[in-house]
Coordinates of C-alpha atoms and ligand atoms in Angstrom, one line a residue:
M1297 CA -53.0 -13.5 9.3
Q1298 CA -56.0 -15.5 9.5
K1299 CA -55.6 -19.4 8.5
F1300 CA -58.2 -21.5 7.1
D1301 CA -58.4 -24.9 5.5
I1302 CA -60.0 -23.5 2.6
I1303 CA -60.7 -19.9 1.1
V1304 CA -63.7 -19.7 -1.3
I1305 CA -63.3 -16.4 -3.5
G1306 CA -66.9 -15.4 -4.7
G1307 CA -70.1 -16.1 -2.9
G1308 CA -72.5 -16.9 -5.7
P1309 CA -74.3 -20.4 -6.4
G1310 CA -70.8 -22.2 -7.0
G1311 CA -68.7 -20.5 -3.8
Y1312 CA -71.4 -20.6 -1.4
V1313 CA -72.0 -24.1 -2.2
C1314 CA -68.4 -25.0 -2.2
A1315 CA -68.3 -23.5 1.0
I1316 CA -71.2 -25.3 2.6
R1317 CA -70.2 -28.6 1.4
A1318 CA -66.5 -28.2 3.0
A1319 CA -67.9 -27.3 6.0
Q1320 CA -70.1 -30.2 6.2
L1321 CA -66.9 -32.2 5.6
G1322 CA -65.3 -30.5 8.4
L1323 CA -63.2 -28.2 6.9
K1324 CA -62.6 -24.7 8.4
V1325 CA -63.8 -22.2 5.5
A1326 CA -63.4 -18.4 4.8
L1327 CA -65.8 -17.1 1.9
A1328 CA -64.8 -13.6 0.5
E1329 CA -67.7 -11.8 -1.2
K1330 CA -67.1 -8.7 -3.1
V1331 CA -70.7 -7.1 -2.5
P1332 CA -72.7 -7.1 0.7
H1333 CA -75.0 -10.1 -0.2
L1334 CA -74.5 -13.8 -1.0
G1335 CA -75.8 -15.6 -3.8
G1336 CA -74.2 -14.0 -6.9
T1337 CA -75.2 -12.9 -10.1
C1338 CA -78.0 -16.0 -10.0
L1339 CA -79.7 -14.9 -6.9
N1340 CA -79.1 -11.2 -7.2
V1341 CA -79.2 -10.0 -10.9
G1342 CA -80.3 -13.4 -12.7
C1343 CA -81.8 -16.6 -12.3
I1344 CA -83.9 -15.7 -9.2
P1345 CA -85.2 -12.0 -10.1
S1346 CA -86.1 -12.8 -13.7
K1347 CA -87.9 -15.9 -12.6
A1348 CA -89.9 -13.7 -10.5
L1349 CA -90.8 -11.2 -13.2
L1350 CA -91.5 -14.0 -15.6
H1351 CA -94.1 -15.6 -13.1
S1352 CA -95.5 -12.1 -12.3
T1353 CA -95.9 -11.4 -16.0
E1354 CA -97.5 -14.7 -16.7
L1355 CA -99.9 -14.0 -13.7
Y1356 CA -100.9 -10.8 -15.9
Q1357 CA -101.2 -12.4 -19.3
Q1358 CA -103.3 -15.3 -17.5
A1359 CA -106.0 -12.6 -15.9
L1360 CA -105.8 -10.7 -19.2
H1361 CA -107.0 -13.6 -21.3
G1362 CA -109.3 -15.6 -18.7
K1363 CA -112.2 -14.7 -20.7
S1364 CA -112.6 -18.1 -22.1
H1365 CA -112.4 -19.6 -18.8
G1366 CA -115.0 -17.8 -17.5
L1367 CA -112.6 -15.2 -15.6
V1368 CA -114.5 -12.0 -15.3
V1369 CA -112.5 -8.8 -14.1
S1370 CA -113.2 -5.5 -14.5
E1371 CA -109.7 -4.3 -14.9
V1372 CA -106.4 -5.7 -15.3
R1373 CA -103.7 -3.6 -14.7
M1374 CA -99.7 -4.0 -13.8
E1375 CA -98.1 -1.7 -11.5
V1376 CA -94.6 -2.0 -12.1
S1377 CA -93.5 -0.6 -8.8
G1378 CA -95.7 -3.5 -7.1
L1379 CA -94.0 -5.9 -9.9
M1380 CA -90.5 -5.0 -9.1
E1381 CA -91.4 -4.7 -5.0
R1382 CA -92.3 -8.6 -5.0
K1383 CA -89.2 -9.3 -7.2
N1384 CA -87.1 -7.6 -4.8
K1385 CA -88.7 -9.3 -1.7
V1386 CA -87.7 -12.7 -3.5
V1387 CA -84.3 -12.0 -3.9
E1388 CA -83.9 -10.5 -0.1
Q1389 CA -85.8 -13.4 1.2
L1390 CA -83.3 -16.1 -0.4
R1391 CA -80.1 -13.6 0.3
T1392 CA -81.3 -13.8 4.0
G1393 CA -81.9 -17.8 3.7
V1394 CA -78.3 -18.3 1.8
K1395 CA -76.9 -16.0 5.2
T1396 CA -78.3 -18.1 7.3
L1397 CA -77.1 -21.3 6.0
V1398 CA -73.8 -20.1 5.6
A1399 CA -73.6 -18.9 9.0
K1400 CA -75.0 -21.9 10.7
R1401 CA -72.2 -23.9 9.0
G1402 CA -69.6 -21.6 10.8
I1403 CA -68.3 -20.4 7.7
E1404 CA -66.5 -17.2 7.9
V1405 CA -67.7 -14.3 5.4
F1406 CA -65.5 -11.4 4.5
Y1407 CA -66.9 -8.9 2.6
G1408 CA -65.0 -7.0 0.2
E1409 CA -62.6 -7.6 -2.9
A1410 CA -60.4 -10.5 -2.7
S1411 CA -56.9 -10.7 -4.6
F1412 CA -54.1 -12.9 -4.5
V1413 CA -51.1 -11.9 -2.4
D1414 CA -49.5 -15.2 -3.4
A1415 CA -50.5 -18.6 -4.0
K1416 CA -51.4 -19.3 -0.4
T1417 CA -52.7 -15.8 0.8
V1418 CA -55.6 -13.9 -0.1
Q1419 CA -56.1 -10.5 0.7
V1420 CA -59.8 -9.1 1.3
A1421 CA -60.0 -5.2 1.0
S1422 CA -63.3 -3.9 2.4
G1423 CA -64.1 -0.4 3.9
K1424 CA -61.7 -1.3 6.7
E1425 CA -58.3 -2.5 7.2
P1426 CA -57.6 -5.1 4.5
V1427 CA -57.4 -8.6 6.0
Q1428 CA -55.1 -11.2 4.7
L1429 CA -56.1 -14.7 4.7
Q1430 CA -54.0 -18.0 4.2
A1431 CA -54.9 -21.8 3.4
D1432 CA -53.7 -24.7 1.3
N1433 CA -56.6 -24.7 -1.0
I1434 CA -58.1 -22.0 -2.4
V1435 CA -61.2 -21.8 -4.6
I1436 CA -61.8 -19.2 -7.3
A1437 CA -65.6 -18.6 -7.8
T1438 CA -65.6 -15.4 -9.2
G1439 CA -68.5 -16.0 -11.9
S1440 CA -68.9 -14.1 -15.5
V1441 CA -70.3 -10.5 -16.3
P1442 CA -72.2 -9.7 -19.3
V1443 CA -70.4 -9.4 -22.6
E1444 CA -70.7 -5.6 -24.1
L1445 CA -70.4 -4.9 -27.7
P1446 CA -67.8 -2.1 -28.4
F1447 CA -70.5 0.2 -30.1
L1448 CA -73.0 -0.8 -27.5
P1449 CA -71.9 0.2 -24.1
F1450 CA -74.0 -0.5 -21.3
D1451 CA -75.5 2.6 -19.7
E1452 CA -78.3 0.6 -17.7
K1453 CA -80.7 3.2 -18.7
D1454 CA -81.1 2.7 -22.3
I1455 CA -78.6 0.4 -23.4
L1456 CA -79.1 -2.4 -21.3
S1457 CA -77.9 -5.7 -20.0
S1458 CA -79.8 -8.1 -18.0
T1459 CA -79.1 -6.3 -14.7
G1460 CA -80.8 -3.1 -16.3
A1461 CA -83.4 -5.1 -17.9
L1462 CA -84.4 -6.5 -14.7
K1463 CA -85.1 -3.1 -12.8
L1464 CA -86.7 -0.8 -15.4
D1465 CA -89.1 1.5 -13.5
R1466 CA -91.7 1.6 -16.5
V1467 CA -92.8 0.0 -19.3
P1468 CA -90.9 1.0 -22.5
S1469 CA -93.0 1.7 -25.5
S1470 CA -90.4 -0.7 -27.4
M1471 CA -87.3 -2.6 -26.9
V1472 CA -84.7 -4.4 -29.3
V1473 CA -83.0 -7.2 -27.9
V1474 CA -79.6 -8.3 -29.4
G1475 CA -79.3 -12.0 -29.2
A1476 CA -81.9 -14.7 -28.8
G1477 CA -80.3 -16.8 -26.2
A1478 CA -81.8 -17.6 -22.8
I1479 CA -81.5 -14.0 -21.5
G1480 CA -83.0 -12.2 -24.8
L1481 CA -86.1 -14.8 -24.7
E1482 CA -86.6 -14.4 -21.1
M1483 CA -86.4 -10.8 -20.7
G1484 CA -87.7 -9.9 -23.9
S1485 CA -90.6 -12.0 -23.0
V1486 CA -91.1 -10.4 -19.6
W1487 CA -91.5 -6.6 -21.0
A1488 CA -93.3 -8.0 -24.1
R1489 CA -95.9 -9.4 -21.7
L1490 CA -96.8 -5.9 -20.3
G1491 CA -97.0 -4.1 -23.7
T1492 CA -93.6 -3.5 -24.7
E1493 CA -92.9 -3.8 -28.7
V1494 CA -90.2 -6.3 -28.7
T1495 CA -88.0 -7.1 -31.6
V1496 CA -85.1 -9.5 -31.4
V1497 CA -82.4 -9.7 -33.4
E1498 CA -80.3 -12.8 -33.8
F1499 CA -76.8 -13.3 -35.3
L1500 CA -77.6 -16.9 -36.2
P1501 CA -80.4 -18.8 -38.0
N1502 CA -82.4 -20.1 -35.2
I1503 CA -83.6 -18.5 -31.9
A1504 CA -82.5 -20.6 -28.7
A1505 CA -79.3 -21.5 -30.5
G1506 CA -78.1 -24.7 -29.0
S1507 CA -81.4 -26.0 -29.0
D1508 CA -82.9 -29.0 -31.2
D1509 CA -83.9 -27.5 -34.5
D1510 CA -87.7 -28.8 -34.0
V1511 CA -87.9 -27.0 -30.5
S1512 CA -86.5 -23.7 -31.4
K1513 CA -88.6 -23.6 -35.0
L1514 CA -91.5 -24.2 -32.8
A1515 CA -90.7 -21.5 -30.3
E1516 CA -90.1 -18.8 -32.7
R1517 CA -93.6 -19.8 -34.2
I1518 CA -95.2 -19.5 -30.7
F1519 CA -93.2 -16.5 -29.5
K1520 CA -94.3 -14.9 -32.5
K1521 CA -97.6 -15.2 -31.8
Q1522 CA -97.0 -13.8 -28.4
G1523 CA -96.3 -10.6 -30.2
L1524 CA -92.5 -11.0 -30.1
K1525 CA -91.0 -10.0 -33.6
F1526 CA -87.8 -12.0 -34.7
N1527 CA -85.1 -11.0 -37.0
T1528 CA -82.3 -13.9 -37.8
E1529 CA -79.1 -14.3 -39.3
T1530 CA -79.0 -10.4 -38.6
K1531 CA -75.6 -8.7 -37.6
V1532 CA -75.8 -5.5 -35.3
T1533 CA -72.9 -3.0 -36.6
G1534 CA -73.7 0.3 -34.7
V1535 CA -76.1 2.9 -33.0
T1536 CA -77.3 6.1 -33.3
R1537 CA -79.8 8.5 -31.6
T1538 CA -82.8 9.6 -33.3
E1539 CA -84.1 13.5 -33.3
K1540 CA -86.9 12.2 -31.2
G1541 CA -84.4 10.8 -28.5
L1542 CA -84.7 7.2 -29.3
L1543 CA -81.9 4.8 -30.4
E1544 CA -81.4 3.4 -33.9
L1545 CA -79.8 0.2 -34.2
Q1546 CA -78.1 -0.4 -37.1
A1547 CA -77.4 -4.0 -38.5
E1548 CA -76.9 -6.1 -41.7
R1549 CA -78.7 -8.9 -43.0
K1550 CA -77.5 -11.1 -45.7
G1551 CA -75.3 -7.9 -46.8
K1552 CA -78.1 -5.4 -46.7
A1553 CA -78.4 -2.7 -44.4
V1554 CA -81.3 -2.9 -41.7
T1555 CA -82.5 -0.5 -39.1
F1556 CA -84.3 -0.9 -35.8
I1557 CA -85.6 2.0 -34.0
A1558 CA -86.4 1.6 -30.2
E1559 CA -86.7 3.4 -26.9
K1560 CA -84.6 0.6 -25.1
I1561 CA -81.8 -1.9 -26.4
L1562 CA -81.3 -4.8 -24.3
V1563 CA -77.6 -6.4 -25.2
S1564 CA -77.9 -10.3 -24.3
V1565 CA -75.0 -11.7 -26.7
G1566 CA -73.5 -13.8 -23.7
R1567 CA -71.3 -13.4 -20.5
K1568 CA -67.6 -13.7 -20.3
P1569 CA -65.7 -15.0 -17.0
Y1570 CA -65.1 -12.5 -14.8
T1571 CA -61.1 -12.4 -12.8
E1572 CA -60.7 -8.5 -12.8
G1573 CA -58.8 -7.4 -9.5
L1574 CA -58.0 -11.0 -8.4
N1575 CA -54.3 -10.5 -9.3
L1576 CA -54.0 -14.0 -10.7
S1577 CA -50.4 -13.3 -11.5
A1578 CA -49.3 -13.2 -7.9
A1579 CA -50.4 -16.7 -7.5
G1580 CA -48.9 -17.8 -10.7
L1581 CA -52.3 -18.5 -12.8
T1582 CA -53.2 -16.9 -16.0
T1583 CA -56.2 -16.9 -18.2
D1584 CA -57.0 -18.6 -21.8
S1585 CA -57.9 -16.6 -24.9
K1586 CA -61.6 -16.6 -23.6
G1587 CA -60.5 -15.2 -20.2
R1588 CA -61.3 -18.6 -18.4
I1589 CA -59.0 -20.1 -15.6
P1590 CA -57.8 -23.5 -17.3
V1591 CA -58.2 -26.2 -15.3
K1592 CA -58.4 -30.1 -15.2
E1593 CA -61.0 -31.8 -12.9
L1594 CA -61.4 -27.9 -11.6
R1595 CA -57.5 -28.0 -10.4
T1596 CA -55.6 -25.0 -11.7
S1597 CA -51.9 -25.2 -13.1
V1598 CA -51.0 -24.2 -9.2
P1599 CA -51.4 -26.9 -6.7
G1600 CA -54.0 -25.9 -4.2
I1601 CA -55.9 -23.7 -6.1
W1602 CA -59.3 -24.6 -7.8
A1603 CA -61.4 -22.8 -9.9
I1604 CA -65.0 -23.4 -10.7
G1605 CA -68.2 -22.3 -12.3
D1606 CA -68.7 -19.7 -14.9
V1607 CA -64.8 -18.7 -14.7
V1608 CA -63.9 -22.3 -16.0
E1609 CA -64.8 -24.1 -19.0
G1610 CA -68.3 -25.6 -19.4
P1611 CA -72.0 -24.3 -19.5
M1612 CA -72.4 -21.1 -17.8
L1613 CA -75.4 -22.3 -15.5
A1614 CA -76.0 -22.0 -11.9
H1615 CA -76.6 -25.6 -11.6
K1616 CA -73.3 -26.7 -13.2
A1617 CA -71.7 -24.1 -10.8
E1618 CA -73.4 -25.8 -7.9
E1619 CA -71.8 -29.2 -8.9
D1620 CA -68.5 -27.8 -9.7
G1621 CA -68.5 -26.4 -6.0
V1622 CA -69.6 -29.7 -4.6
A1623 CA -66.9 -31.9 -6.2
A1624 CA -64.2 -29.1 -5.5
A1625 CA -65.0 -29.3 -1.8
E1626 CA -65.1 -33.1 -2.1
W1627 CA -61.9 -33.6 -3.6
I1628 CA -60.2 -30.8 -1.3
A1629 CA -61.6 -32.9 1.5
G1630 CA -59.8 -36.3 0.3
K1631 CA -63.1 -37.9 -1.1
H1632 CA -64.0 -39.3 -4.6
A1633 CA -66.1 -36.7 -6.7
H1634 CA -67.6 -37.0 -10.3
L1635 CA -68.5 -34.2 -12.6
D1636 CA -70.3 -34.9 -16.1
Y1637 CA -71.1 -31.9 -18.1
S1638 CA -72.9 -33.9 -20.8
L1639 CA -75.7 -34.2 -18.4
V1640 CA -76.2 -30.8 -17.4
P1641 CA -79.7 -29.9 -18.6
N1642 CA -80.6 -26.6 -20.0
V1643 CA -83.4 -24.4 -19.5
I1644 CA -85.4 -21.4 -21.2
Y1645 CA -87.8 -20.4 -18.7
T1646 CA -90.2 -18.5 -21.2
H1647 CA -93.8 -19.6 -21.8
P1648 CA -94.0 -22.4 -22.9
E1649 CA -90.5 -23.4 -21.1
I1650 CA -87.9 -25.0 -23.3
A1651 CA -85.7 -27.8 -21.8
A1652 CA -83.1 -29.8 -22.9
V1653 CA -80.3 -32.5 -21.9
G1654 CA -77.6 -34.5 -23.7
L1655 CA -77.6 -34.4 -27.7
T1656 CA -79.9 -32.6 -30.2
E1657 CA -80.7 -34.5 -33.3
K1658 CA -78.2 -32.1 -35.1
Q1659 CA -75.4 -33.1 -32.8
A1660 CA -76.2 -37.0 -32.9
K1661 CA -75.8 -36.8 -36.8
D1662 CA -72.7 -34.7 -36.8
K1663 CA -71.3 -37.3 -34.4
G1664 CA -72.3 -40.1 -37.2
L1665 CA -74.5 -42.0 -34.6
D1666 CA -77.2 -44.1 -35.5
F1667 CA -80.1 -43.0 -33.9
K1668 CA -83.9 -43.3 -33.7
V1669 CA -86.3 -40.2 -32.8
G1670 CA -89.5 -40.2 -30.8
K1671 CA -91.7 -37.1 -30.8
F1672 CA -95.0 -36.4 -29.1
Q1673 CA -97.0 -33.1 -29.6
L1674 CA -98.9 -31.4 -26.5
V1675 CA -101.8 -30.9 -28.6
A1676 CA -102.5 -34.7 -27.4
N1677 CA -102.3 -34.6 -24.3
G1678 CA -105.0 -34.3 -21.9
R1679 CA -103.7 -32.3 -19.3
A1680 CA -102.5 -29.8 -21.8
I1681 CA -105.5 -29.3 -23.2
A1682 CA -107.7 -28.9 -20.0
Q1683 CA -105.1 -26.2 -18.8
D1684 CA -104.8 -24.3 -22.4
A1685 CA -101.1 -25.3 -22.5
T1686 CA -101.1 -27.1 -25.9
D1687 CA -98.4 -25.1 -27.6
G1688 CA -95.3 -27.5 -27.7
M1689 CA -93.7 -31.0 -27.8
A1690 CA -91.4 -33.5 -26.5
K1691 CA -88.4 -35.2 -28.3
V1692 CA -86.6 -38.5 -27.4
I1693 CA -83.4 -39.5 -29.3
A1694 CA -82.0 -42.9 -28.7
C1695 CA -79.3 -45.2 -29.7
S1696 CA -80.7 -47.5 -32.7
K1697 CA -78.8 -50.5 -31.4
T1698 CA -78.9 -49.9 -27.8
D1699 CA -82.1 -47.8 -27.3
R1700 CA -79.9 -45.7 -24.8
I1701 CA -81.3 -42.4 -24.6
L1702 CA -79.0 -39.8 -26.2
G1703 CA -81.0 -36.5 -25.7
V1704 CA -84.5 -34.9 -24.6
A1705 CA -85.8 -31.9 -25.7
I1706 CA -89.0 -30.2 -24.4
I1707 CA -90.9 -27.3 -25.1
G1708 CA -94.1 -27.0 -22.9
A1709 CA -95.5 -25.8 -19.6
G1710 CA -93.6 -27.2 -17.2
A1711 CA -90.5 -28.4 -19.1
S1712 CA -88.1 -27.0 -16.5
E1713 CA -89.6 -29.9 -13.7
M1714 CA -90.2 -32.5 -16.5
I1715 CA -86.6 -32.6 -17.7
A1716 CA -85.4 -34.0 -14.4
S1717 CA -86.7 -37.1 -14.9
A1718 CA -85.1 -37.4 -18.3
V1719 CA -81.2 -36.2 -16.7
A1720 CA -82.3 -39.2 -13.9
H1721 CA -82.9 -41.8 -16.7
M1722 CA -79.8 -40.5 -18.7
T1723 CA -77.8 -40.5 -15.5
Y1724 CA -78.4 -44.3 -15.0
G1725 CA -78.0 -45.5 -18.6
G1726 CA -81.4 -45.6 -19.2
S1727 CA -83.1 -46.8 -22.3
A1728 CA -86.2 -44.8 -24.5
E1729 CA -88.1 -48.2 -23.5
D1730 CA -87.5 -47.9 -19.8
L1731 CA -88.5 -44.1 -20.0
G1732 CA -91.6 -45.2 -22.0
K1733 CA -92.2 -48.2 -19.3
T1734 CA -92.1 -45.7 -16.3
V1735 CA -95.7 -44.7 -14.9
H1736 CA -96.6 -41.3 -15.1
A1737 CA -99.4 -39.9 -13.1
H1738 CA -102.5 -39.2 -15.5
P1739 CA -103.3 -36.6 -16.4
T1740 CA -100.1 -34.6 -16.4
I1741 CA -98.2 -32.9 -19.0
S1742 CA -95.1 -35.0 -18.2
E1743 CA -96.9 -38.0 -19.7
S1744 CA -96.0 -36.6 -23.0
L1745 CA -92.3 -37.3 -22.6
K1746 CA -93.2 -40.8 -21.9
E1747 CA -95.1 -40.9 -25.2
A1748 CA -92.1 -39.6 -26.8
A1749 CA -90.2 -42.1 -25.4
L1750 CA -92.7 -44.7 -26.6
A1751 CA -92.8 -43.0 -29.8
V1752 CA -89.3 -44.2 -30.3
D1753 CA -90.3 -47.5 -31.3
K1754 CA -93.7 -46.2 -32.8
A1755 CA -95.6 -47.2 -29.6
A1756 CA -96.9 -44.2 -28.5
I1757 CA -100.6 -44.8 -27.5
H1758 CA -101.9 -41.0 -28.1
G1759 CA -100.0 -39.9 -30.8
L1760 CA -99.8 -41.0 -34.5
Ligands
NAI3139 P1 -76.3 -16.8 -24.9 O1 -75.2 -17.3 -25.2 O2 -77.5 -17.8 -24.4 O3 -77.3 -16.1 -26.3 C1 -76.5 -15.4 -27.0 C2 -76.9 -15.2 -28.1 O4 -76.6 -13.9 -29.1 C3 -76.9 -16.1 -29.3 O5 -77.7 -16.8 -29.8 C4 -75.6 -15.4 -30.4 O6 -75.8 -16.1 -31.4 C5 -76.5 -14.1 -30.2 N1 -75.4 -13.1 -30.9 C6 -73.9 -13.1 -30.1 N2 -73.4 -11.7 -30.6 C7 -74.5 -11.2 -31.5 C8 -74.5 -10.1 -31.9 N3 -73.4 -9.4 -32.4 N4 -75.9 -9.6 -32.9 C9 -76.8 -10.3 -33.0 N5 -76.8 -11.7 -32.0 C10 -75.7 -11.9 -31.4 O7 -76.2 -15.9 -23.9 P2 -77.0 -15.0 -23.1 O8 -78.9 -15.1 -23.5 O9 -76.5 -13.6 -22.9 O10 -77.0 -15.6 -21.7 C11 -75.6 -15.7 -21.1 C12 -75.3 -16.9 -20.3 O11 -76.2 -16.9 -19.1 C13 -75.6 -18.2 -21.3 O12 -74.7 -18.9 -20.9 C14 -76.7 -18.5 -20.5 O13 -76.8 -19.9 -20.5 C15 -76.9 -18.3 -19.3 N6 -78.5 -17.8 -18.7 C16 -79.1 -19.0 -18.6 C17 -80.3 -18.8 -18.2 C18 -80.9 -20.1 -18.1 O14 -80.5 -21.1 -17.6 N7 -82.4 -19.9 -18.1 C19 -80.8 -17.6 -18.2 C20 -80.1 -16.4 -18.5 C21 -78.6 -16.6 -18.6

């Protein structure tokens, strides 16, 4: 039996960050990970590889459409093997980076499936003898897995989850994407840019559900121009194979049957918490109706057992899991920590990117708040014109009485970077006037955020 101050189960962005913070605070840390590398879904089969593919395919599109810039290339071709090789290298580099960080902090990593023996003991089963670890504090950071529709089981060959969609070895002729959320829009964009005919089927009336209505409507218009087809308010019901070996997806739109034929189907209808094999009952733990481990400030109902990231309530996002990880480590080390999920930014890394924080206009309305809205279109931004990036807008929602910013939504090139300043202003209780008076470098697309803040009081300089 090996003794530690803290055992972290799961080496994703929640778990490894928690382990590093705990080690920084002087605790003796064990980190258990089921697969032979750290980084979890985000680094290995999620955020990072998808961003690598998005970047490469964006370069491809720029090369294809460079003529108006005077760019002359005789042949532009994407070799899928090269595309995947680079993506794999990016993942490998980060795996090594995380492994090094963890090793340098003196964290002991146990590779193998971890399960509870009791509330203070965890067993890690690898190929060799299982090892037993003991600690007064155990943090569950086992993440989530893609939701499977019962009639569309993943085979990762033709019916794909995000994992399969990240490693196709050739460009499919057609793909139906079920679910117009972050994964559907990002992976749909990747394959559409390479020539796949992509049809997106979405249950709700809007794509990028959860986004501000102005943004999701504009996003749909822009993505349509890029060749994606959208079928909203459409519910998928089944699948069959055609004589030609293609997949025929059955669906229903406003009571009418519709079908979609494609070579591949990507199912991206959300993710669910992953606790399989953990033997939670041995520790006295249960999950709720959504499969999450109930927590209060990351503490489970069993003293000394904590749960963080996708396996608990809150947005299923890597950066939220990281913040949970830091907070859990600090609480365990007896320090003060703070969590505020209302200011977790959300980004979809399409082109243009979609980024938001705080309330949408509809949420502000539904809450009965008295608010003002400022908008700025990127078509009036000099930098956006200079770099062919005029598709997009920034929107700021502020309290009518106090001017405090309640929400920000941006669709535009670089929105994922721009949203950070909105989060910072909101974290410190900033007003639209504060943001409008903050000096932004010229020319930058971020000036559109400043202008949207000024527009709250009808003071945008370059907007009408
Ligand atoms: P999601 O929850 O973002 O979107 C799923 C979409 O599928 C929703 O619009 C939903 O209405 C639709 N849907 C559900 N059932 C359906 C059905 N039967 N037929 C048609 N449409 C249906 O889930 P997604 O895209 O799978 O992502 C999973 C998780 O991973 C999310 O929490 C997401 O935030 C996170 N993620 C975040 C990324 C980012 O931050 N850029 C990138 C990828 C994933």
